[in-house]
mmCIF file of C-alpha atoms in Angstrom:
data_model
loop_
_atom_site.group_PDB
_atom_site.id
_atom_site.type_symbol
_atom_site.label_atom_id
_atom_site.label_comp_id
_atom_site.label_asym_id
_atom_site.label_seq_id
_atom_site.Cartn_x
_atom_site.Cartn_y
_atom_site.Cartn_z
ATOM 1 C CA UNK D 1464 36.019 -0.671 21.942
ATOM 2 C CA UNK D 1465 39.738 -0.860 20.868
ATOM 3 C CA UNK D 1466 41.095 -3.269 18.243
ATOM 4 C CA UNK D 1467 44.014 -5.844 18.611
ATOM 5 C CA UNK D 1468 45.921 -6.660 16.466
ATOM 6 C CA UNK D 1469 49.241 -9.312 16.772
ATOM 7 C CA UNK D 1470 52.034 -8.634 13.868
ATOM 8 C CA UNK D 1471 52.574 -11.701 12.118
ATOM 9 C CA UNK D 1472 56.185 -10.541 11.309
ATOM 10 C CA UNK D 1473 59.063 -7.859 10.887
ATOM 11 C CA UNK D 1474 60.894 -6.283 8.327
ATOM 12 C CA UNK D 1475 64.541 -6.764 7.970
ATOM 13 C CA UNK D 1476 65.693 -3.689 5.904
ATOM 14 C CA UNK D 1477 68.788 -1.430 5.364
ATOM 15 C CA UNK D 1478 66.725 1.449 6.225
ATOM 16 C CA UNK D 1479 67.233 2.517 9.599
ATOM 17 C CA UNK D 1480 64.941 5.404 10.360
ATOM 18 C CA UNK D 1481 62.334 7.558 8.778
ATOM 19 C CA UNK D 1482 64.667 10.214 7.683
ATOM 20 C CA UNK D 1483 66.516 7.748 5.027
ATOM 21 C CA UNK D 1484 63.638 6.232 3.540
ATOM 22 C CA UNK D 1485 61.877 7.177 0.315
ATOM 23 C CA UNK D 1486 58.335 8.557 0.307
ATOM 24 C CA UNK D 1487 56.834 5.472 -1.436
ATOM 25 C CA UNK D 1488 58.511 2.015 -2.501
ATOM 26 C CA UNK D 1489 58.635 3.132 -6.690
ATOM 27 C CA UNK D 1490 60.826 6.214 -5.868
ATOM 28 C CA UNK D 1491 63.509 3.444 -4.447
ATOM 29 C CA UNK D 1492 62.902 1.279 -1.802
ATOM 30 C CA UNK D 1493 65.730 -1.167 -1.172
ATOM 31 C CA UNK D 1494 65.132 -5.000 -1.414
ATOM 32 C CA UNK D 1495 64.176 -6.376 2.047
ATOM 33 C CA UNK D 1496 63.214 -9.260 4.078
ATOM 34 C CA UNK D 1497 60.037 -9.852 5.548
ATOM 35 C CA UNK D 1498 60.581 -12.443 8.422
ATOM 36 C CA UNK D 1499 57.113 -13.877 9.441
ATOM 37 C CA UNK D 1500 56.224 -15.942 12.764
ATOM 38 C CA UNK D 1501 56.650 -19.289 12.312
ATOM 39 C CA UNK D 1502 53.284 -20.096 13.360
ATOM 40 C CA UNK D 1503 51.767 -18.415 10.196
ATOM 41 C CA UNK D 1504 54.292 -20.060 7.857
ATOM 42 C CA UNK D 1505 50.986 -21.947 6.304
ATOM 43 C CA UNK D 1506 49.715 -18.762 5.218
ATOM 44 C CA UNK D 1507 52.114 -18.338 2.455
ATOM 45 C CA UNK D 1508 51.612 -21.465 1.155
ATOM 46 C CA UNK D 1509 51.205 -21.261 -2.691
ATOM 47 C CA UNK D 1510 53.555 -17.934 -2.666
ATOM 48 C CA UNK D 1511 56.217 -17.915 -5.232
ATOM 49 C CA UNK D 1512 58.955 -15.429 -6.622
ATOM 50 C CA UNK D 1513 57.029 -13.110 -9.321
ATOM 51 C CA UNK D 1514 54.057 -12.631 -7.290
ATOM 52 C CA UNK D 1515 53.414 -9.120 -6.747
ATOM 53 C CA UNK D 1516 51.977 -8.350 -2.780
ATOM 54 C CA UNK D 1517 50.810 -5.698 -0.556
ATOM 55 C CA UNK D 1518 52.398 -5.710 2.504
ATOM 56 C CA UNK D 1519 50.686 -4.099 5.176
ATOM 57 C CA UNK D 1520 52.649 -3.097 8.045
ATOM 58 C CA UNK D 1521 52.113 -1.015 11.739
ATOM 59 C CA UNK D 1522 54.449 2.100 11.481
ATOM 60 C CA UNK D 1523 55.387 2.407 14.806
ATOM 61 C CA UNK D 1524 57.093 5.409 14.557
ATOM 62 C CA UNK D 1525 54.223 7.509 13.385
ATOM 63 C CA UNK D 1526 52.669 10.065 15.071
ATOM 64 C CA UNK D 1527 48.900 9.309 15.719
ATOM 65 C CA UNK D 1528 47.137 12.498 16.879
ATOM 66 C CA UNK D 1529 48.073 14.445 13.720
ATOM 67 C CA UNK D 1530 45.018 14.835 11.163
ATOM 68 C CA UNK D 1531 46.396 17.593 8.880
ATOM 69 C CA UNK D 1532 50.002 17.280 7.173
ATOM 70 C CA UNK D 1533 51.908 19.684 4.368
ATOM 71 C CA UNK D 1534 51.909 16.640 1.562
ATOM 72 C CA UNK D 1535 55.292 14.777 1.006
ATOM 73 C CA UNK D 1536 56.873 16.873 4.244
ATOM 74 C CA UNK D 1537 56.701 19.859 1.728
ATOM 75 C CA UNK D 1538 56.060 23.113 4.603
ATOM 76 C CA UNK D 1539 56.021 25.196 0.931
ATOM 77 C CA UNK D 1540 52.587 23.115 0.136
ATOM 78 C CA UNK D 1541 48.973 23.770 2.018
ATOM 79 C CA UNK D 1542 47.962 21.739 4.969
ATOM 80 C CA UNK D 1543 45.466 18.857 3.972
ATOM 81 C CA UNK D 1544 43.577 16.215 5.594
ATOM 82 C CA UNK D 1545 45.574 12.987 6.028
ATOM 83 C CA UNK D 1546 42.957 11.153 4.536
ATOM 84 C CA UNK D 1547 43.918 12.493 1.421
ATOM 85 C CA UNK D 1548 47.607 12.112 1.781
ATOM 86 C CA UNK D 1549 49.912 8.942 2.325
ATOM 87 C CA UNK D 1550 51.493 10.315 5.457
ATOM 88 C CA UNK D 1551 52.235 7.804 8.040
ATOM 89 C CA UNK D 1552 51.380 10.153 10.880
ATOM 90 C CA UNK D 1553 47.415 9.642 11.237
ATOM 91 C CA UNK D 1554 44.997 8.004 13.489
ATOM 92 C CA UNK D 1555 46.131 4.274 12.754
ATOM 93 C CA UNK D 1556 49.238 4.535 10.880
ATOM 94 C CA UNK D 1557 48.991 1.320 8.389
ATOM 95 C CA UNK D 1558 51.165 1.553 5.748
ATOM 96 C CA UNK D 1559 50.599 -0.088 2.029
ATOM 97 C CA UNK D 1560 53.520 -1.398 0.449
ATOM 98 C CA UNK D 1561 53.646 -2.778 -3.261
ATOM 99 C CA UNK D 1562 56.523 -5.123 -3.653
ATOM 100 C CA UNK D 1563 57.586 -8.203 -5.904
ATOM 101 C CA UNK D 1564 58.414 -11.458 -4.278
ATOM 102 C CA UNK D 1565 62.378 -12.087 -4.746
ATOM 103 C CA UNK D 1566 62.443 -15.242 -3.075
ATOM 104 C CA UNK D 1567 60.619 -17.855 -0.185
ATOM 105 C CA UNK D 1568 63.057 -19.092 2.070
ATOM 106 C CA UNK D 1569 60.500 -21.153 4.996
ATOM 107 C CA UNK D 1570 59.009 -18.165 6.950
ATOM 108 C CA UNK D 1571 60.626 -15.682 5.622
ATOM 109 C CA UNK D 1572 59.918 -13.788 2.335
ATOM 110 C CA UNK D 1573 62.825 -11.258 -0.084
ATOM 111 C CA UNK D 1574 61.002 -8.482 -1.372
ATOM 112 C CA UNK D 1575 62.057 -5.595 -3.653
ATOM 113 C CA UNK D 1576 61.107 -1.565 -3.247
ATOM 114 C CA UNK D 1577 59.936 -1.893 0.574
ATOM 115 C CA UNK D 1578 60.700 1.527 2.135
ATOM 116 C CA UNK D 1579 59.406 0.364 5.579
ATOM 117 C CA UNK D 1580 62.402 0.987 7.980
ATOM 118 C CA UNK D 1581 64.277 -1.964 9.597
ATOM 119 C CA UNK D 1582 62.024 -3.336 12.358
ATOM 120 C CA UNK D 1583 58.694 -2.338 11.392
ATOM 121 C CA UNK D 1584 55.392 -5.038 12.629
ATOM 122 C CA UNK D 1585 53.754 -6.876 9.256
ATOM 123 C CA UNK D 1586 50.334 -7.020 9.824
ATOM 124 C CA UNK D 1587 49.072 -8.754 6.728
ATOM 125 C CA UNK D 1588 50.444 -9.874 3.072
ATOM 126 C CA UNK D 1589 47.698 -9.405 -0.005
ATOM 127 C CA UNK D 1590 48.009 -10.394 -3.334
ATOM 128 C CA UNK D 1591 47.759 -7.288 -5.634
ATOM 129 C CA UNK D 1592 44.164 -7.479 -7.637
ATOM 130 C CA UNK D 1593 43.886 -6.156 -11.159
ATOM 131 C CA UNK D 1594 40.253 -5.525 -12.350
ATOM 132 C CA UNK D 1595 39.472 -7.072 -15.122
ATOM 133 C CA UNK B 1057 52.804 -7.029 22.502
ATOM 134 C CA UNK B 1058 49.678 -6.589 20.765
ATOM 135 C CA UNK B 1059 48.992 -3.282 18.886
ATOM 136 C CA UNK B 1060 45.892 -0.840 19.647
ATOM 137 C CA UNK B 1061 43.542 0.207 17.225
ATOM 138 C CA UNK B 1062 40.412 2.556 17.310
ATOM 139 C CA UNK B 1063 38.328 2.719 14.232
ATOM 140 C CA UNK B 1064 38.127 6.463 12.993
ATOM 141 C CA UNK B 1065 34.389 5.424 11.712
ATOM 142 C CA UNK B 1066 31.382 2.819 10.508
ATOM 143 C CA UNK B 1067 30.188 1.747 7.359
ATOM 144 C CA UNK B 1068 26.633 2.406 6.319
ATOM 145 C CA UNK B 1069 25.702 0.104 3.651
ATOM 146 C CA UNK B 1070 22.400 -2.169 2.245
ATOM 147 C CA UNK B 1071 24.799 -5.480 2.730
ATOM 148 C CA UNK B 1072 23.909 -7.200 5.819
ATOM 149 C CA UNK B 1073 26.331 -10.018 5.593
ATOM 150 C CA UNK B 1074 28.669 -11.850 4.110
ATOM 151 C CA UNK B 1075 26.771 -13.649 2.190
ATOM 152 C CA UNK B 1076 25.466 -10.914 0.493
ATOM 153 C CA UNK B 1077 28.799 -9.614 -0.599
ATOM 154 C CA UNK B 1078 30.327 -9.690 -3.251
ATOM 155 C CA UNK B 1079 33.927 -10.873 -3.228
ATOM 156 C CA UNK B 1080 35.236 -7.775 -4.774
ATOM 157 C CA UNK B 1081 33.979 -4.045 -5.268
ATOM 158 C CA UNK B 1082 34.611 -4.232 -8.741
ATOM 159 C CA UNK B 1083 32.288 -7.283 -9.199
ATOM 160 C CA UNK B 1084 29.585 -4.669 -7.973
ATOM 161 C CA UNK B 1085 29.626 -3.624 -4.334
ATOM 162 C CA UNK B 1086 26.927 -1.326 -4.070
ATOM 163 C CA UNK B 1087 26.978 2.768 -3.222
ATOM 164 C CA UNK B 1088 26.997 3.390 0.614
ATOM 165 C CA UNK B 1089 28.081 5.772 3.356
ATOM 166 C CA UNK B 1090 31.431 6.158 5.363
ATOM 167 C CA UNK B 1091 30.323 7.866 8.844
ATOM 168 C CA UNK B 1092 33.502 8.938 10.492
ATOM 169 C CA UNK B 1093 33.637 10.330 14.112
ATOM 170 C CA UNK B 1094 33.311 13.472 14.293
ATOM 171 C CA UNK B 1095 37.041 14.128 16.103
ATOM 172 C CA UNK B 1096 38.580 13.262 13.035
ATOM 173 C CA UNK B 1097 36.708 15.301 10.683
ATOM 174 C CA UNK B 1098 39.619 17.333 9.619
ATOM 175 C CA UNK B 1099 41.090 14.769 8.104
ATOM 176 C CA UNK B 1100 38.920 15.102 5.277
ATOM 177 C CA UNK B 1101 39.930 18.205 4.695
ATOM 178 C CA UNK B 1102 40.889 18.082 0.580
ATOM 179 C CA UNK B 1103 38.721 15.294 -0.398
ATOM 180 C CA UNK B 1104 36.414 15.889 -2.733
ATOM 181 C CA UNK B 1105 33.483 13.797 -5.237
ATOM 182 C CA UNK B 1106 35.621 11.827 -7.716
ATOM 183 C CA UNK B 1107 38.797 11.263 -5.607
ATOM 184 C CA UNK B 1108 39.937 7.442 -5.589
ATOM 185 C CA UNK B 1109 40.632 6.216 -1.936
ATOM 186 C CA UNK B 1110 41.320 2.923 -0.530
ATOM 187 C CA UNK B 1111 39.172 2.440 2.624
ATOM 188 C CA UNK B 1112 40.518 0.422 5.238
ATOM 189 C CA UNK B 1113 38.282 -1.428 7.297
ATOM 190 C CA UNK B 1114 38.486 -3.927 10.498
ATOM 191 C CA UNK B 1115 36.221 -7.335 9.005
ATOM 192 C CA UNK B 1116 34.953 -8.082 12.289
ATOM 193 C CA UNK B 1117 32.962 -10.937 11.046
ATOM 194 C CA UNK B 1118 36.438 -12.765 9.787
ATOM 195 C CA UNK B 1119 38.209 -16.137 11.469
ATOM 196 C CA UNK B 1120 41.692 -15.373 12.491
ATOM 197 C CA UNK B 1121 42.573 -18.913 13.153
ATOM 198 C CA UNK B 1122 42.507 -19.658 9.725
ATOM 199 C CA UNK B 1123 45.969 -19.573 7.361
ATOM 200 C CA UNK B 1124 44.748 -21.917 4.324
ATOM 201 C CA UNK B 1125 41.454 -21.530 2.479
ATOM 202 C CA UNK B 1126 40.049 -22.344 -0.973
ATOM 203 C CA UNK B 1127 40.033 -19.456 -2.857
ATOM 204 C CA UNK B 1128 36.783 -17.683 -3.409
ATOM 205 C CA UNK B 1129 35.239 -20.431 -1.418
ATOM 206 C CA UNK B 1130 35.580 -22.687 -4.031
ATOM 207 C CA UNK B 1131 36.087 -26.017 -2.520
ATOM 208 C CA UNK B 1132 36.898 -27.513 -5.727
ATOM 209 C CA UNK B 1133 40.623 -25.283 -5.683
ATOM 210 C CA UNK B 1134 43.168 -26.464 -4.247
ATOM 211 C CA UNK B 1135 43.781 -25.053 -0.385
ATOM 212 C CA UNK B 1136 46.073 -21.920 -0.364
ATOM 213 C CA UNK B 1137 48.159 -19.757 2.098
ATOM 214 C CA UNK B 1138 46.035 -16.761 2.868
ATOM 215 C CA UNK B 1139 48.814 -14.026 2.302
ATOM 216 C CA UNK B 1140 48.222 -15.512 -1.215
ATOM 217 C CA UNK B 1141 44.183 -14.476 -1.208
ATOM 218 C CA UNK B 1142 41.968 -11.922 -0.733
ATOM 219 C CA UNK B 1143 39.935 -14.098 1.746
ATOM 220 C CA UNK B 1144 38.542 -11.905 4.705
ATOM 221 C CA UNK B 1145 39.663 -14.990 7.336
ATOM 222 C CA UNK B 1146 43.738 -14.197 8.018
ATOM 223 C CA UNK B 1147 45.155 -13.451 10.897
ATOM 224 C CA UNK B 1148 44.649 -9.755 11.037
ATOM 225 C CA UNK B 1149 41.687 -9.465 9.079
ATOM 226 C CA UNK B 1150 42.144 -5.826 7.383
ATOM 227 C CA UNK B 1151 40.264 -5.066 3.757
ATOM 228 C CA UNK B 1152 41.359 -2.646 1.220
ATOM 229 C CA UNK B 1153 38.614 -1.014 -0.755
ATOM 230 C CA UNK B 1154 39.006 0.669 -3.640
ATOM 231 C CA UNK B 1155 36.487 3.245 -3.798
ATOM 232 C CA UNK B 1156 35.231 6.395 -5.737
ATOM 233 C CA UNK B 1157 33.839 9.176 -3.593
ATOM 234 C CA UNK B 1158 30.918 10.405 -4.268
ATOM 235 C CA UNK B 1159 29.927 13.211 -1.945
ATOM 236 C CA UNK B 1160 31.405 14.619 0.920
ATOM 237 C CA UNK B 1161 28.854 15.942 4.218
ATOM 238 C CA UNK B 1162 30.630 16.453 7.061
ATOM 239 C CA UNK B 1163 32.158 13.969 8.278
ATOM 240 C CA UNK B 1164 30.183 11.123 6.309
ATOM 241 C CA UNK B 1165 31.407 10.757 2.729
ATOM 242 C CA UNK B 1166 29.387 8.459 -0.357
ATOM 243 C CA UNK B 1167 31.237 5.890 -1.774
ATOM 244 C CA UNK B 1168 30.801 3.721 -4.464
ATOM 245 C CA UNK B 1169 31.732 0.162 -5.493
ATOM 246 C CA UNK B 1170 32.455 -0.577 -1.442
ATOM 247 C CA UNK B 1171 31.415 -4.046 -0.934
ATOM 248 C CA UNK B 1172 32.055 -4.023 3.330
ATOM 249 C CA UNK B 1173 28.824 -5.091 4.954
ATOM 250 C CA UNK B 1174 27.022 -2.895 7.253
ATOM 251 C CA UNK B 1175 28.430 -1.535 10.678
ATOM 252 C CA UNK B 1176 32.239 -2.790 9.424
ATOM 253 C CA UNK B 1177 34.702 -0.540 12.088
ATOM 254 C CA UNK B 1178 36.931 1.492 8.886
ATOM 255 C CA UNK B 1179 40.923 1.828 10.442
ATOM 256 C CA UNK B 1180 41.696 4.327 7.490
ATOM 257 C CA UNK B 1181 41.516 6.329 4.112
ATOM 258 C CA UNK B 1182 44.032 6.707 1.885
ATOM 259 C CA UNK B 1183 44.329 8.188 -1.515
ATOM 260 C CA UNK B 1184 45.110 5.736 -4.589
ATOM 261 C CA UNK B 1185 48.620 6.437 -5.767
ATOM 262 C CA UNK B 1186 49.800 5.521 -9.626
ATOM 263 C CA UNK B 1187 53.682 5.206 -9.547
ATOM 264 C CA UNK B 1188 54.751 7.717 -12.878
#
C-alpha cells in the first residue's frame, strides 16, 4: 500500500538545476531558505541560529526506476547498487542534508551548505544527534 | 500535491512495539533483519558486512498531527517543536537509523542496533558519509 506524504515546505535556493548542484553540501552548497508551510510553524519552537539540523527532502527530479549507478556520475567507476551510494536516483528519492541554522524568521529558516535545488519539497527537519 | 512512496521492504525485529523500543539505536537497539522486496535486490550490489548504513523507515505507528512534544517523553521537560527533536510523532514520520551491516543474504540484510519495531516499512538505505 503506498504511503502518502505532504511536503512541509520548499527550498528557496540560487541552485537552479541538478547540473549546478554539488554532490554533497560539504563540497560547497550555498546558503538557502527553507520556507515552511505556516501550518507547521509550531514545529520550529526552540530552533535557533547555530543549531545543526538534517533537512529531509523529496528529490523530485530523480529517476525512481534506477537500481545501479556509476558512483558520483563517474562512468569509469564500476556500477554499484544505489543503496550503497548517495545517488539521487533510487526507488524513494529522499535526500538527507546536514545544515547549520543561520536565522529563523517566522516559518522561514536560513541554512548553510544546502545542495538541494530551488523548489525542492522539504519533508522533515531533525536535529543532528551525536552518540555519547 | 501528495507524494507517493512504496516501501522497499520491512524490518524483522524482536521489538514488538514502541514501548519496548529504545529512543535511539546507540542506546541499545537489537540486531534485526531488513527484508527487502526482491525487485530492488540489485540496489544492494556492493554492500558488505562491516558497512555503515542509514536505514530510512516509515514510522507507521506515529501521530502525524503533533507539532510540539516533551523531548524524550519526559513530561517535566518543556514542550518544544518536533523539528528540534527526534520524536517519532511529526507530520512526515520518517526515521533515520544508523546501523552496521552484519550479513547480506540475497535480498535480506542483517544489521546491528536498529531501534525500529517489527514490521516497520523501510523506505531507503544510504551509506554513512563522513566529510573529509
